[in-house]
Amino acid sequence: MADERVALIKQANDIVDVVGTYVSLRPAGQKFKGLCPFHDDHRPSFDVDPRHQNFRCWACGKYGDVISFIQEQERVDFREALELLARRAGITLEKTTNSPQNRGRAFMLDVMRWAADLYQRCLLESPLADSARRYLGERGLSGDTVRRFGLGYGPGNGDWLAQHAANAGMPDDILVKVGLIAPRKEGKGHYDFFRDRVMFPIRDGRGNTIAFGGRILPNSPSAATVGKYINSRETPLFTKSEHLYGLDQARLAAARAGYIAVVEGYMDVLMAQQAGIAQVVAPLGTAVNARHVQNLRRVGVPRVLLVFDADAGGHTGVDRALEVFVSQDVDLAIATLPEGFDPCDLLVRQGAEAFRAVLAGATDALEFKLNQMVAAEAASGIEGRRRAADAVLGVIALAPEMSGSAGAIKQQLMVTRITQRLALKEESVWARLKELRTRAQAIQRKSVGPGSVPAAPPAPPAPEEKELLQVLLAEPALVGVSAATIRPEQIQHADVRELIQGLYDLQAEEAGLAQLPAEKAFDRLRAGIEDPRLARVALEMRAIGLQQLGRAAWLERIVEEFHRKHQVEPQRQEIKNQLRAVGDDSAALELLRRLQTAS
Ligand SMILES: [Zn+2]
């Protein structure tokens, strides 16, 4: 990878723009602030600095530039991060189609986009898609909605997509990897995963297609024997419990409305959008969980409305929602549909206003649970109220506790409300919560069992080793000086040794390392680091090094320290050992003299 390319890619991807597509940022002085995507952040701890083009989290310590941000966020290596950023900026990287690097995330996304286009062209134009078009018309979807969400059709003959892929020269293994086709059990070739289905591209928050949902056509010969809806299996691009359908289309509207509504299925999302209520998403075959909520908070959505059927998703749905409410810094509310409707029916039969009224009637998860319990236990006096409290406190006790002052405040508010609603004494509510929590923890400990104690972290490097790394990463021009005096074997700490060795190798490969701008030299080193943890160590060490002035003199002191430890000390030790062993005085005197000069 040419250095100019790396520089060009960095230049073309402003860090504020890139981070801003993952995290909602607001200006703060000369920087921007937001919730850190790398830990469960409750106050905006994450700074993005446009002048230096870097980011830093003051809580968890993550630090880096636009490339390392993508590495961390997308869990890819340096090379893949570059490809993603190049793709984002419309820069083409020269590629040889079959090299393993090009089987990375960017290429998988390209394949998904190719497939989505193909499915859509089929739906809009092909005679094969007659009944699919009729079906969507009957469901009441407009052409505009179909196009905006990229709906398509996968024909039913078994290997329609596999054939197209072969004709287009798409490598089979990638299509298998992203879950579009699978090898036949008998015979040669591949078959399509989605057959005779209306295709719903599942996109990430930035609009990349990462998976598909497919609905079988009602008149399909296999309609009675296969699942009505199926989703792509989990792939490197797609995690079921993390993504939400429609988020790319809902983000802006959600930021404007101040909340996002979560419904059950694709059709609910599409009909709501079509009715002008765009802040609507659906989970993908799982209930809404803490990860969904954290993702939503990061893109700037502070309030989440769960839209439940009239039977309120049973008690489990409410309890699960309450658990998320308790453990997350989020305003989570429950809205209930009228008896016998799902959102799609309601929108079709009674229009947008009826659905808006449902959303407006949402109550927060704790209130909802209290209402449910009070209704159930109303007639049974103080005992009934105690049972109601137990049911609510039992859910709270099981949920992971929120940390920090925000957690304490939330807990206090919840206890106060339970106390007031059920006319109980506050002390007794606290006491009961503590009791239930202790019991829950004991059960959890038992189920986790012994032997799960985390391993002790490795010992930190010696100060002179750490400082050597810091100074060389900050100023690669000094690598030559170090290479001439300090051998990698003299470095005890494995991480430091590996990184220093990497710098020495670079120095050996190109004599011009000293002439390269420090930034480019560092990027070149980074390109060779595969382990993301090690890349992080390098970034952090470099940041510390950059804060030090007079680095040449600093390196001199470090070299001296190495010299003392690795040459002088062993020498002195050797002389002392000899001294202990000698018998005659003149030899001892000679050794003592040598001991004094050995420094
Ligand atoms: Zn953080």
Short mmCIF file of N, CA and C in Angstrom, two decimals, residues 373-466:
data_model
loop_
_atom_site.label_atom_id
_atom_site.label_comp_id
_atom_site.label_asym_id
_atom_site.label_seq_id
_atom_site.Cartn_x
_atom_site.Cartn_y
_atom_site.Cartn_z
N MET A 373 -49.74 -4.92 37.48
CA MET A 373 -49.77 -5.63 38.75
C MET A 373 -50.89 -5.10 39.64
N VAL A 374 -51.06 -3.78 39.64
CA VAL A 374 -52.12 -3.19 40.47
C VAL A 374 -53.48 -3.70 40.01
N ALA A 375 -53.66 -3.75 38.69
CA ALA A 375 -54.93 -4.25 38.16
C ALA A 375 -55.17 -5.69 38.61
N ALA A 376 -54.12 -6.49 38.61
CA ALA A 376 -54.27 -7.90 38.94
C ALA A 376 -54.50 -8.13 40.43
N GLU A 377 -53.92 -7.25 41.27
CA GLU A 377 -53.95 -7.50 42.71
C GLU A 377 -54.85 -6.53 43.46
N ALA A 378 -55.57 -5.68 42.74
CA ALA A 378 -56.28 -4.56 43.37
C ALA A 378 -57.19 -5.00 44.50
N ALA A 379 -57.85 -6.14 44.32
CA ALA A 379 -58.88 -6.52 45.27
C ALA A 379 -58.31 -7.13 46.55
N SER A 380 -57.01 -7.45 46.56
CA SER A 380 -56.55 -8.27 47.68
C SER A 380 -55.74 -7.53 48.75
N GLY A 381 -56.01 -6.24 48.94
CA GLY A 381 -55.50 -5.52 50.10
C GLY A 381 -53.99 -5.48 50.21
N ILE A 382 -53.49 -5.38 51.45
CA ILE A 382 -52.06 -5.18 51.68
C ILE A 382 -51.24 -6.36 51.15
N GLU A 383 -51.76 -7.59 51.31
CA GLU A 383 -51.05 -8.76 50.79
C GLU A 383 -50.88 -8.67 49.28
N GLY A 384 -51.95 -8.25 48.62
CA GLY A 384 -51.92 -8.10 47.16
C GLY A 384 -50.90 -7.05 46.74
N ARG A 385 -50.86 -5.94 47.50
CA ARG A 385 -49.90 -4.88 47.16
C ARG A 385 -48.48 -5.38 47.33
N ARG A 386 -48.27 -6.19 48.39
CA ARG A 386 -46.93 -6.77 48.60
C ARG A 386 -46.54 -7.69 47.46
N ARG A 387 -47.52 -8.51 47.02
CA ARG A 387 -47.23 -9.41 45.89
C ARG A 387 -46.90 -8.61 44.63
N ALA A 388 -47.63 -7.52 44.43
CA ALA A 388 -47.38 -6.66 43.27
C ALA A 388 -45.96 -6.09 43.34
N ALA A 389 -45.59 -5.60 44.53
CA ALA A 389 -44.24 -5.05 44.71
C ALA A 389 -43.19 -6.11 44.42
N ASP A 390 -43.43 -7.33 44.92
CA ASP A 390 -42.49 -8.42 44.71
C ASP A 390 -42.28 -8.72 43.23
N ALA A 391 -43.39 -8.71 42.49
CA ALA A 391 -43.30 -9.01 41.06
C ALA A 391 -42.43 -7.98 40.34
N VAL A 392 -42.60 -6.70 40.71
CA VAL A 392 -41.82 -5.64 40.07
C VAL A 392 -40.37 -5.68 40.55
N LEU A 393 -40.20 -5.80 41.88
CA LEU A 393 -38.84 -5.81 42.43
C LEU A 393 -38.06 -7.03 41.96
N GLY A 394 -38.77 -8.14 41.76
CA GLY A 394 -38.10 -9.35 41.27
C GLY A 394 -37.43 -9.12 39.92
N VAL A 395 -38.11 -8.40 39.03
CA VAL A 395 -37.51 -8.10 37.72
C VAL A 395 -36.32 -7.16 37.89
N ILE A 396 -36.51 -6.14 38.75
CA ILE A 396 -35.42 -5.18 38.96
C ILE A 396 -34.19 -5.87 39.54
N ALA A 397 -34.41 -6.80 40.46
CA ALA A 397 -33.29 -7.47 41.13
C ALA A 397 -32.49 -8.32 40.16
N LEU A 398 -33.14 -8.85 39.14
CA LEU A 398 -32.45 -9.71 38.18
C LEU A 398 -31.64 -8.92 37.16
N ALA A 399 -32.04 -7.67 36.91
CA ALA A 399 -31.38 -6.88 35.88
C ALA A 399 -30.01 -6.43 36.36
N PRO A 400 -29.03 -6.34 35.44
CA PRO A 400 -27.72 -5.81 35.84
C PRO A 400 -27.90 -4.38 36.34
N GLU A 401 -27.19 -4.05 37.42
CA GLU A 401 -27.35 -2.71 37.99
C GLU A 401 -26.62 -1.68 37.14
N MET A 402 -27.23 -0.54 36.96
CA MET A 402 -26.57 0.56 36.26
C MET A 402 -25.55 1.17 37.18
N SER A 403 -24.38 1.51 36.63
CA SER A 403 -23.32 2.03 37.49
C SER A 403 -23.43 3.54 37.61
N GLY A 404 -22.67 4.09 38.55
CA GLY A 404 -22.51 5.54 38.65
C GLY A 404 -23.70 6.24 39.27
N SER A 405 -23.62 7.58 39.30
CA SER A 405 -24.66 8.34 39.97
C SER A 405 -25.97 8.25 39.21
N ALA A 406 -25.90 8.15 37.87
CA ALA A 406 -27.14 8.02 37.10
C ALA A 406 -27.91 6.78 37.53
N GLY A 407 -27.16 5.69 37.79
CA GLY A 407 -27.80 4.45 38.24
C GLY A 407 -28.46 4.61 39.59
N ALA A 408 -27.75 5.27 40.52
CA ALA A 408 -28.28 5.46 41.87
C ALA A 408 -29.56 6.30 41.84
N ILE A 409 -29.52 7.35 41.01
CA ILE A 409 -30.69 8.23 40.92
C ILE A 409 -31.88 7.47 40.35
N LYS A 410 -31.61 6.69 39.30
CA LYS A 410 -32.70 5.95 38.67
C LYS A 410 -33.33 4.98 39.68
N GLN A 411 -32.47 4.31 40.45
CA GLN A 411 -32.98 3.35 41.43
C GLN A 411 -33.85 4.04 42.48
N GLN A 412 -33.35 5.19 42.95
CA GLN A 412 -34.11 5.95 43.95
C GLN A 412 -35.50 6.32 43.40
N LEU A 413 -35.52 6.79 42.17
CA LEU A 413 -36.78 7.19 41.56
C LEU A 413 -37.74 6.01 41.44
N MET A 414 -37.19 4.87 41.06
CA MET A 414 -38.04 3.69 40.89
C MET A 414 -38.64 3.26 42.23
N VAL A 415 -37.79 3.22 43.25
CA VAL A 415 -38.27 2.79 44.56
C VAL A 415 -39.34 3.76 45.08
N THR A 416 -39.09 5.06 44.89
CA THR A 416 -40.07 6.05 45.31
C THR A 416 -41.42 5.80 44.63
N ARG A 417 -41.36 5.54 43.34
CA ARG A 417 -42.62 5.34 42.61
C ARG A 417 -43.35 4.09 43.06
N ILE A 418 -42.58 3.01 43.27
CA ILE A 418 -43.21 1.77 43.73
C ILE A 418 -43.87 2.01 45.10
N THR A 419 -43.13 2.71 45.97
CA THR A 419 -43.63 3.04 47.30
C THR A 419 -44.95 3.78 47.23
N GLN A 420 -44.96 4.82 46.39
CA GLN A 420 -46.16 5.66 46.31
C GLN A 420 -47.33 4.91 45.68
N ARG A 421 -47.03 4.24 44.59
CA ARG A 421 -48.10 3.55 43.87
C ARG A 421 -48.79 2.48 44.73
N LEU A 422 -47.96 1.77 45.51
CA LEU A 422 -48.51 0.63 46.24
C LEU A 422 -48.74 0.95 47.71
N ALA A 423 -48.53 2.22 48.07
CA ALA A 423 -48.74 2.65 49.46
C ALA A 423 -48.00 1.75 50.44
N LEU A 424 -46.70 1.54 50.20
CA LEU A 424 -45.87 0.76 51.11
C LEU A 424 -44.84 1.68 51.75
N LYS A 425 -44.18 1.19 52.81
CA LYS A 425 -43.12 1.98 53.44
C LYS A 425 -41.85 1.90 52.60
N GLU A 426 -41.15 3.04 52.41
CA GLU A 426 -39.96 3.06 51.56
C GLU A 426 -38.89 2.11 52.08
N GLU A 427 -38.68 2.10 53.43
CA GLU A 427 -37.63 1.21 53.98
C GLU A 427 -37.90 -0.24 53.64
N SER A 428 -39.17 -0.62 53.71
CA SER A 428 -39.44 -2.03 53.46
C SER A 428 -39.26 -2.39 51.99
N VAL A 429 -39.51 -1.42 51.10
CA VAL A 429 -39.28 -1.68 49.67
C VAL A 429 -37.77 -1.86 49.41
N TRP A 430 -36.95 -0.96 50.00
CA TRP A 430 -35.50 -1.08 49.86
C TRP A 430 -35.00 -2.42 50.40
N ALA A 431 -35.50 -2.77 51.57
CA ALA A 431 -35.05 -4.00 52.21
C ALA A 431 -35.38 -5.21 51.35
N ARG A 432 -36.61 -5.20 50.80
CA ARG A 432 -37.03 -6.32 49.97
C ARG A 432 -36.17 -6.40 48.70
N LEU A 433 -35.89 -5.24 48.10
CA LEU A 433 -35.07 -5.22 46.88
C LEU A 433 -33.69 -5.82 47.17
N LYS A 434 -33.12 -5.43 48.32
CA LYS A 434 -31.79 -5.94 48.69
C LYS A 434 -31.82 -7.46 48.85
N GLU A 435 -32.87 -7.91 49.52
CA GLU A 435 -33.03 -9.34 49.76
C GLU A 435 -33.11 -10.11 48.44
N LEU A 436 -33.96 -9.62 47.53
CA LEU A 436 -34.15 -10.30 46.24
C LEU A 436 -32.86 -10.28 45.42
N ARG A 437 -32.14 -9.18 45.53
CA ARG A 437 -30.91 -9.04 44.77
C ARG A 437 -29.85 -10.04 45.27
N THR A 438 -29.72 -10.15 46.58
CA THR A 438 -28.76 -11.11 47.15
C THR A 438 -29.10 -12.52 46.69
N ARG A 439 -30.38 -12.82 46.71
CA ARG A 439 -30.81 -14.15 46.28
C ARG A 439 -30.47 -14.37 44.80
N ALA A 440 -30.76 -13.35 43.96
CA ALA A 440 -30.48 -13.47 42.52
C ALA A 440 -28.99 -13.68 42.27
N GLN A 441 -28.16 -12.94 43.04
CA GLN A 441 -26.71 -13.07 42.85
C GLN A 441 -26.22 -14.45 43.24
N ALA A 442 -26.78 -14.99 44.33
CA ALA A 442 -26.38 -16.32 44.77
C ALA A 442 -26.70 -17.35 43.69
N ILE A 443 -27.87 -17.20 43.08
CA ILE A 443 -28.26 -18.15 42.02
C ILE A 443 -27.33 -18.01 40.82
N GLN A 444 -27.03 -16.73 40.47
CA GLN A 444 -26.15 -16.52 39.32
C GLN A 444 -24.77 -17.11 39.57
N ARG A 445 -24.24 -16.91 40.81
CA ARG A 445 -22.92 -17.46 41.14
C ARG A 445 -22.91 -18.97 40.97
N LYS A 446 -23.98 -19.58 41.46
CA LYS A 446 -24.06 -21.03 41.39
C LYS A 446 -24.05 -21.51 39.93
N SER A 447 -24.76 -20.77 39.07
CA SER A 447 -24.86 -21.23 37.68
C SER A 447 -23.58 -20.95 36.90
N VAL A 448 -22.83 -19.93 37.32
CA VAL A 448 -21.55 -19.65 36.63
C VAL A 448 -20.50 -20.65 37.08
N GLY A 449 -20.52 -20.98 38.39
CA GLY A 449 -19.59 -21.99 38.90
C GLY A 449 -18.20 -21.45 39.12
N PRO A 450 -17.36 -22.27 39.80
CA PRO A 450 -15.99 -21.83 40.06
C PRO A 450 -15.15 -21.94 38.79
N GLY A 451 -13.95 -21.44 38.84
CA GLY A 451 -13.04 -21.58 37.71
C GLY A 451 -13.21 -20.49 36.66
N SER A 452 -14.14 -19.57 36.89
CA SER A 452 -14.32 -18.52 35.90
C SER A 452 -13.61 -17.24 36.30
N VAL A 453 -12.67 -17.36 37.25
CA VAL A 453 -11.90 -16.19 37.68
C VAL A 453 -11.05 -15.71 36.51
N PRO A 454 -11.12 -14.41 36.16
CA PRO A 454 -10.34 -13.95 35.02
C PRO A 454 -8.83 -14.07 35.29
N ALA A 455 -8.07 -14.37 34.24
CA ALA A 455 -6.63 -14.50 34.38
C ALA A 455 -6.03 -13.15 34.74
N ALA A 456 -4.92 -13.19 35.52
CA ALA A 456 -4.26 -11.95 35.90
C ALA A 456 -3.70 -11.29 34.65
N PRO A 457 -3.78 -9.95 34.55
CA PRO A 457 -3.22 -9.29 33.38
C PRO A 457 -1.70 -9.47 33.36
N PRO A 458 -1.09 -9.51 32.14
CA PRO A 458 0.36 -9.68 32.08
C PRO A 458 1.07 -8.51 32.73
N ALA A 459 2.30 -8.76 33.22
CA ALA A 459 3.06 -7.71 33.89
C ALA A 459 3.34 -6.57 32.92
N PRO A 460 3.33 -5.33 33.41
CA PRO A 460 3.64 -4.20 32.53
C PRO A 460 5.13 -4.21 32.17
N PRO A 461 5.50 -3.57 31.06
CA PRO A 461 6.91 -3.52 30.67
C PRO A 461 7.72 -2.66 31.63
N ALA A 462 9.02 -2.89 31.68
CA ALA A 462 9.92 -2.04 32.47
C ALA A 462 9.88 -0.63 31.90
N PRO A 463 10.10 0.40 32.75
CA PRO A 463 9.95 1.78 32.28
C PRO A 463 10.81 2.09 31.06
N GLU A 464 12.07 1.60 31.04
CA GLU A 464 12.91 1.98 29.90
C GLU A 464 12.43 1.31 28.60
N GLU A 465 11.78 0.14 28.72
CA GLU A 465 11.26 -0.52 27.52
C GLU A 465 10.06 0.24 26.97
N LYS A 466 9.19 0.64 27.91
CA LYS A 466 8.00 1.39 27.51
C LYS A 466 8.41 2.71 26.86
#
